[in-house]
Amino acid sequence: MKRIYLDHNATTSLDPEVLKAMMPYLTGEFGNASSIYECGRMAQKAVVEAREKVARLIGAQSDELFFTSGGTEADNWALKGAAEALRDKGNHIITTVIEHHAVLHTCEYLEEQGFEVTYLPVDEYGLVDPAAVEQAITDQTIIVSVMYANNEIGTIEPVEEIGKIVKEKGILYHIDAVQAVGKIPVDVNAIGVDLLSMSAHKLYGPKGVGALYIRKGVKINNLLHGGAQERNQRAGTENVAGIVGFGKAAELSCDNLIETAERLTRLGDRLAKGITEKMDHVRFNGYPLHRLPGHVNVSIEFVEGEALVMSLDMQGISVSSGSACAAGSADPSHVLLAIGLPHEIAHGSLRMTLGKDSTEADVDEVLTILPRIVEKLRAMSPLYQ
Amino acid sequence: MYSEKVMDHFSHPRNVGQIENADGTGQVGNAKCGDIMKIDLKIEDDHIVDVKFKTFGCGAAVATSSMVTEMVKGKTIEAALAISNKAVAEALGGLPPQKMHCSNLAADALHEAIKDYQKKQAQ
């Protein structure tokens, strides 16, 4: 059975060209990038080149990029490092209710450490209101952290508008751009962001590597202490193969960014249109105007998300759901609740995220299989008459 | 992860549907927590002669509902009342720990249906 993978926001496959670029550093070129002999220097050179490629993808200088173990570490470092560094200036952090847990749980930790955090609400599309950011700012505010694009509903936040307000007040601005980088154009200078988190495995790179962009002149405390790697700011022997893979993935996505985004937008529209035509009692989640390309989040009434995911899986289709059961928690997705969905509707949500290898045939196959599954589950549901 | 038995009952649920003029009907759970189970019973001579279910819920909710209908068919009311949620989960080869609470209510639905029957009988 040919599997149809529609969960690219969870992770992506490793691009064969990325693997090819990584292979030498997993085999012969095993040197430690800190070593001064030949294979160490080769590793060092590879890291330098990868840094340039990742920097180019977001319009940064390469010395503003610091490799990490992934998006979660980048978020943790940005928030904890900035909060500690700015403790003398204030203790207030502003973020939003729809952030990824890497930001939300880090903020909760910082609350335990004595910081105060404002979690801004969002509207029915998942949009943060820039005016609300402005109103929340006090003379104690030291950090504003907003995600670039939401991982569950795909909504792209007004990060530039928010950036203007935040910079005017001279406050540090962090963006979790894990879901945006590689999918839509991201330019750190256009936004005026100080810290920006990203991850390689969301753009056909390897798992276990990410990066934090730190604007030149911005000082934050270190998260990891140890060796002098990453210019004394992130200790730990470089994950050379991973970093090289990240660089190659960044280069490839840079080359095809607009073209792929347009194609995925069309495919996503085809999927959404087909769902609307073939099923009743469905509602789409996320901002219709500015959403990640190829991102479809739909609530299907009278059925439960995990049952949908399992049924689709048995037919060879991989998707995810914001239902409590699918997430292994007591409540459905905090993002779906934040946009005002009642629990029972949130439980029946399905997230389908297309990727560069997705085809029209994949979409059409889903449009054949999904309505059958929904019909079967609804026939079983005491809520459906 | 789910056992093979859970997967089997989820993908081929037994006794789905409803019984016209059921002798007893029980419903438990709520949509807010994501699981609702409804069981209809046909009872003759103190024996459960037919049973149907409808469930809104995850894989475990569907599988436990399906399993309890199999376990109870042909049983006396007394024997049916002795079936616990735990016994249903065990018959399925166990459930993941996070599913033991919210999605494991099928025996409760069965007991509610029997209570409904007994209430009707008493009237």
PDB file of C-alpha atoms in Angstrom, chain A residues 78-219:
ATOM      1  CA  ALA A  78      15.578  32.532  23.780  1.00  0.00           C
ATOM      2  CA  LEU A  79      13.097  32.940  26.623  1.00  0.00           C
ATOM      3  CA  LYS A  80      15.153  31.819  29.596  1.00  0.00           C
ATOM      4  CA  GLY A  81      18.323  33.460  28.303  1.00  0.00           C
ATOM      5  CA  ALA A  82      16.596  36.775  27.602  1.00  0.00           C
ATOM      6  CA  ALA A  83      14.566  36.781  30.814  1.00  0.00           C
ATOM      7  CA  GLU A  84      17.671  36.210  32.924  1.00  0.00           C
ATOM      8  CA  ALA A  85      19.725  38.752  31.016  1.00  0.00           C
ATOM      9  CA  LEU A  86      17.031  41.421  31.361  1.00  0.00           C
ATOM     10  CA  ARG A  87      15.943  40.697  34.907  1.00  0.00           C
ATOM     11  CA  ASP A  88      17.264  44.068  36.095  1.00  0.00           C
ATOM     12  CA  LYS A  89      15.064  45.899  33.601  1.00  0.00           C
ATOM     13  CA  GLY A  90      11.782  44.214  34.412  1.00  0.00           C
ATOM     14  CA  ASN A  91       9.963  40.952  34.996  1.00  0.00           C
ATOM     15  CA  HIS A  92       7.092  40.983  32.525  1.00  0.00           C
ATOM     16  CA  ILE A  93       6.798  38.765  29.447  1.00  0.00           C
ATOM     17  CA  ILE A  94       4.051  38.916  26.835  1.00  0.00           C
ATOM     18  CA  THR A  95       3.132  35.907  24.727  1.00  0.00           C
ATOM     19  CA  THR A  96      -0.036  34.310  23.338  1.00  0.00           C
ATOM     20  CA  VAL A  97      -2.328  31.460  24.337  1.00  0.00           C
ATOM     21  CA  ILE A  98      -1.747  29.582  21.076  1.00  0.00           C
ATOM     22  CA  GLU A  99       2.030  29.188  21.300  1.00  0.00           C
ATOM     23  CA  HIS A 100       3.662  25.792  21.032  1.00  0.00           C
ATOM     24  CA  HIS A 101       4.272  24.087  24.364  1.00  0.00           C
ATOM     25  CA  ALA A 102       7.991  24.765  23.956  1.00  0.00           C
ATOM     26  CA  VAL A 103       7.101  28.430  24.557  1.00  0.00           C
ATOM     27  CA  LEU A 104       4.083  28.026  26.854  1.00  0.00           C
ATOM     28  CA  HIS A 105       5.716  25.609  29.270  1.00  0.00           C
ATOM     29  CA  THR A 106       8.911  27.642  29.293  1.00  0.00           C
ATOM     30  CA  CYS A 107       6.843  30.706  30.209  1.00  0.00           C
ATOM     31  CA  GLU A 108       5.149  28.725  32.976  1.00  0.00           C
ATOM     32  CA  TYR A 109       8.586  27.784  34.270  1.00  0.00           C
ATOM     33  CA  LEU A 110       9.605  31.449  34.198  1.00  0.00           C
ATOM     34  CA  GLU A 111       6.474  32.317  36.188  1.00  0.00           C
ATOM     35  CA  GLU A 112       7.701  29.903  38.843  1.00  0.00           C
ATOM     36  CA  GLN A 113      10.985  31.836  38.798  1.00  0.00           C
ATOM     37  CA  GLY A 114       9.172  35.078  39.605  1.00  0.00           C
ATOM     38  CA  PHE A 115       8.451  36.465  36.151  1.00  0.00           C
ATOM     39  CA  GLU A 116       4.982  37.625  35.217  1.00  0.00           C
ATOM     40  CA  VAL A 117       3.556  36.438  31.932  1.00  0.00           C
ATOM     41  CA  THR A 118       0.600  37.817  29.978  1.00  0.00           C
ATOM     42  CA  TYR A 119      -0.955  35.269  27.627  1.00  0.00           C
ATOM     43  CA  LEU A 120      -2.785  37.229  24.942  1.00  0.00           C
ATOM     44  CA  PRO A 121      -5.981  35.741  23.534  1.00  0.00           C
ATOM     45  CA  VAL A 122      -6.621  35.309  19.815  1.00  0.00           C
ATOM     46  CA  ASP A 123      -9.699  35.830  17.655  1.00  0.00           C
ATOM     47  CA  GLU A 124     -11.740  33.109  15.940  1.00  0.00           C
ATOM     48  CA  TYR A 125      -9.080  32.786  13.222  1.00  0.00           C
ATOM     49  CA  GLY A 126      -6.263  32.461  15.716  1.00  0.00           C
ATOM     50  CA  LEU A 127      -4.963  35.970  15.058  1.00  0.00           C
ATOM     51  CA  VAL A 128      -3.183  38.003  17.702  1.00  0.00           C
ATOM     52  CA  ASP A 129      -4.296  41.648  17.731  1.00  0.00           C
ATOM     53  CA  PRO A 130      -1.260  43.971  17.548  1.00  0.00           C
ATOM     54  CA  ALA A 131      -3.242  46.577  19.505  1.00  0.00           C
ATOM     55  CA  ALA A 132      -3.643  44.055  22.299  1.00  0.00           C
ATOM     56  CA  VAL A 133       0.125  43.605  22.369  1.00  0.00           C
ATOM     57  CA  GLU A 134       0.537  47.363  22.711  1.00  0.00           C
ATOM     58  CA  GLN A 135      -2.015  47.556  25.504  1.00  0.00           C
ATOM     59  CA  ALA A 136      -0.376  44.719  27.411  1.00  0.00           C
ATOM     60  CA  ILE A 137       3.021  46.422  27.468  1.00  0.00           C
ATOM     61  CA  THR A 138       4.006  47.914  30.825  1.00  0.00           C
ATOM     62  CA  ASP A 139       7.215  49.563  32.008  1.00  0.00           C
ATOM     63  CA  GLN A 140       8.179  46.138  33.335  1.00  0.00           C
ATOM     64  CA  THR A 141       7.852  44.364  29.955  1.00  0.00           C
ATOM     65  CA  ILE A 142      11.124  42.861  28.779  1.00  0.00           C
ATOM     66  CA  ILE A 143      10.126  40.278  26.155  1.00  0.00           C
ATOM     67  CA  VAL A 144       7.355  39.840  23.605  1.00  0.00           C
ATOM     68  CA  SER A 145       7.190  36.335  22.117  1.00  0.00           C
ATOM     69  CA  VAL A 146       4.770  35.532  19.298  1.00  0.00           C
ATOM     70  CA  MET A 147       4.768  32.583  16.945  1.00  0.00           C
ATOM     71  CA  TYR A 148       5.180  33.261  13.229  1.00  0.00           C
ATOM     72  CA  ALA A 149       2.637  30.670  12.155  1.00  0.00           C
ATOM     73  CA  ASN A 150       0.562  28.315  14.227  1.00  0.00           C
ATOM     74  CA  ASN A 151       1.388  24.631  13.978  1.00  0.00           C
ATOM     75  CA  GLU A 152      -2.201  23.438  14.366  1.00  0.00           C
ATOM     76  CA  ILE A 153      -4.361  25.850  12.407  1.00  0.00           C
ATOM     77  CA  GLY A 154      -1.711  27.368  10.140  1.00  0.00           C
ATOM     78  CA  THR A 155      -2.650  30.977  10.850  1.00  0.00           C
ATOM     79  CA  ILE A 156       0.156  33.393  10.001  1.00  0.00           C
ATOM     80  CA  GLU A 157       0.421  36.075  12.665  1.00  0.00           C
ATOM     81  CA  PRO A 158       0.928  39.793  11.929  1.00  0.00           C
ATOM     82  CA  VAL A 159       4.530  39.556  13.097  1.00  0.00           C
ATOM     83  CA  GLU A 160       5.700  42.661  11.230  1.00  0.00           C
ATOM     84  CA  GLU A 161       2.985  44.876  12.700  1.00  0.00           C
ATOM     85  CA  ILE A 162       3.673  43.533  16.165  1.00  0.00           C
ATOM     86  CA  GLY A 163       7.380  44.020  15.525  1.00  0.00           C
ATOM     87  CA  LYS A 164       6.918  47.735  14.870  1.00  0.00           C
ATOM     88  CA  ILE A 165       5.130  48.222  18.185  1.00  0.00           C
ATOM     89  CA  VAL A 166       7.596  46.136  20.152  1.00  0.00           C
ATOM     90  CA  LYS A 167      10.678  47.810  18.646  1.00  0.00           C
ATOM     91  CA  GLU A 168       9.264  51.284  19.221  1.00  0.00           C
ATOM     92  CA  LYS A 169       9.113  50.470  22.920  1.00  0.00           C
ATOM     93  CA  GLY A 170      12.611  49.019  22.858  1.00  0.00           C
ATOM     94  CA  ILE A 171      11.466  45.607  24.029  1.00  0.00           C
ATOM     95  CA  LEU A 172      13.130  42.349  23.022  1.00  0.00           C
ATOM     96  CA  TYR A 173      11.161  40.494  20.351  1.00  0.00           C
ATOM     97  CA  HIS A 174      11.220  36.718  19.994  1.00  0.00           C
ATOM     98  CA  ILE A 175       9.478  34.733  17.281  1.00  0.00           C
ATOM     99  CA  ASP A 176       8.979  30.993  17.243  1.00  0.00           C
ATOM    100  CA  ALA A 177       9.240  30.498  13.485  1.00  0.00           C
ATOM    101  CA  VAL A 178       9.556  26.718  13.526  1.00  0.00           C
ATOM    102  CA  GLN A 179       6.502  26.232  11.293  1.00  0.00           C
ATOM    103  CA  ALA A 180       7.179  29.192   9.000  1.00  0.00           C
ATOM    104  CA  VAL A 181      10.826  28.892   7.979  1.00  0.00           C
ATOM    105  CA  GLY A 182      11.130  27.001   4.724  1.00  0.00           C
ATOM    106  CA  LYS A 183       7.402  27.286   3.978  1.00  0.00           C
ATOM    107  CA  ILE A 184       6.952  31.043   3.542  1.00  0.00           C
ATOM    108  CA  PRO A 185       9.496  33.851   3.080  1.00  0.00           C
ATOM    109  CA  VAL A 186      10.929  34.926   6.431  1.00  0.00           C
ATOM    110  CA  ASP A 187      13.096  38.052   6.654  1.00  0.00           C
ATOM    111  CA  VAL A 188      14.430  38.906  10.090  1.00  0.00           C
ATOM    112  CA  ASN A 189      15.222  42.491   9.111  1.00  0.00           C
ATOM    113  CA  ALA A 190      11.801  43.211   7.634  1.00  0.00           C
ATOM    114  CA  ILE A 191      10.223  42.052  10.882  1.00  0.00           C
ATOM    115  CA  GLY A 192      12.795  43.627  13.166  1.00  0.00           C
ATOM    116  CA  VAL A 193      12.942  40.512  15.296  1.00  0.00           C
ATOM    117  CA  ASP A 194      15.718  40.011  17.877  1.00  0.00           C
ATOM    118  CA  LEU A 195      15.471  36.272  18.444  1.00  0.00           C
ATOM    119  CA  LEU A 196      13.998  33.691  16.093  1.00  0.00           C
ATOM    120  CA  SER A 197      13.699  29.939  16.619  1.00  0.00           C
ATOM    121  CA  MET A 198      13.768  27.364  13.868  1.00  0.00           C
ATOM    122  CA  SER A 199      14.034  23.631  13.326  1.00  0.00           C
ATOM    123  CA  ALA A 200      15.526  21.545  10.517  1.00  0.00           C
ATOM    124  CA  HIS A 201      13.139  18.603  10.463  1.00  0.00           C
ATOM    125  CA  LYS A 202      10.193  20.769   9.433  1.00  0.00           C
ATOM    126  CA  LEU A 203      11.920  21.566   6.136  1.00  0.00           C
ATOM    127  CA  TYR A 204      13.137  18.136   4.994  1.00  0.00           C
ATOM    128  CA  GLY A 205      16.236  18.295   7.156  1.00  0.00           C
ATOM    129  CA  PRO A 206      17.226  15.890   9.933  1.00  0.00           C
ATOM    130  CA  LYS A 207      15.708  15.715  13.413  1.00  0.00           C
ATOM    131  CA  GLY A 208      17.797  16.862  16.348  1.00  0.00           C
ATOM    132  CA  VAL A 209      19.046  20.127  14.918  1.00  0.00           C
ATOM    133  CA  GLY A 210      17.681  23.652  14.941  1.00  0.00           C
ATOM    134  CA  ALA A 211      18.943  27.161  15.360  1.00  0.00           C
ATOM    135  CA  LEU A 212      18.397  30.368  17.231  1.00  0.00           C
ATOM    136  CA  TYR A 213      18.903  33.641  15.401  1.00  0.00           C
ATOM    137  CA  ILE A 214      20.264  36.297  17.745  1.00  0.00           C
ATOM    138  CA  ARG A 215      20.398  39.800  16.273  1.00  0.00           C
ATOM    139  CA  LYS A 216      23.844  41.363  16.410  1.00  0.00           C
ATOM    140  CA  GLY A 217      24.187  43.403  19.592  1.00  0.00           C
ATOM    141  CA  VAL A 218      21.487  41.493  21.473  1.00  0.00           C
ATOM    142  CA  LYS A 219      22.835  39.831  24.592  1.00  0.00           C
TER     143      LYS A 219
END
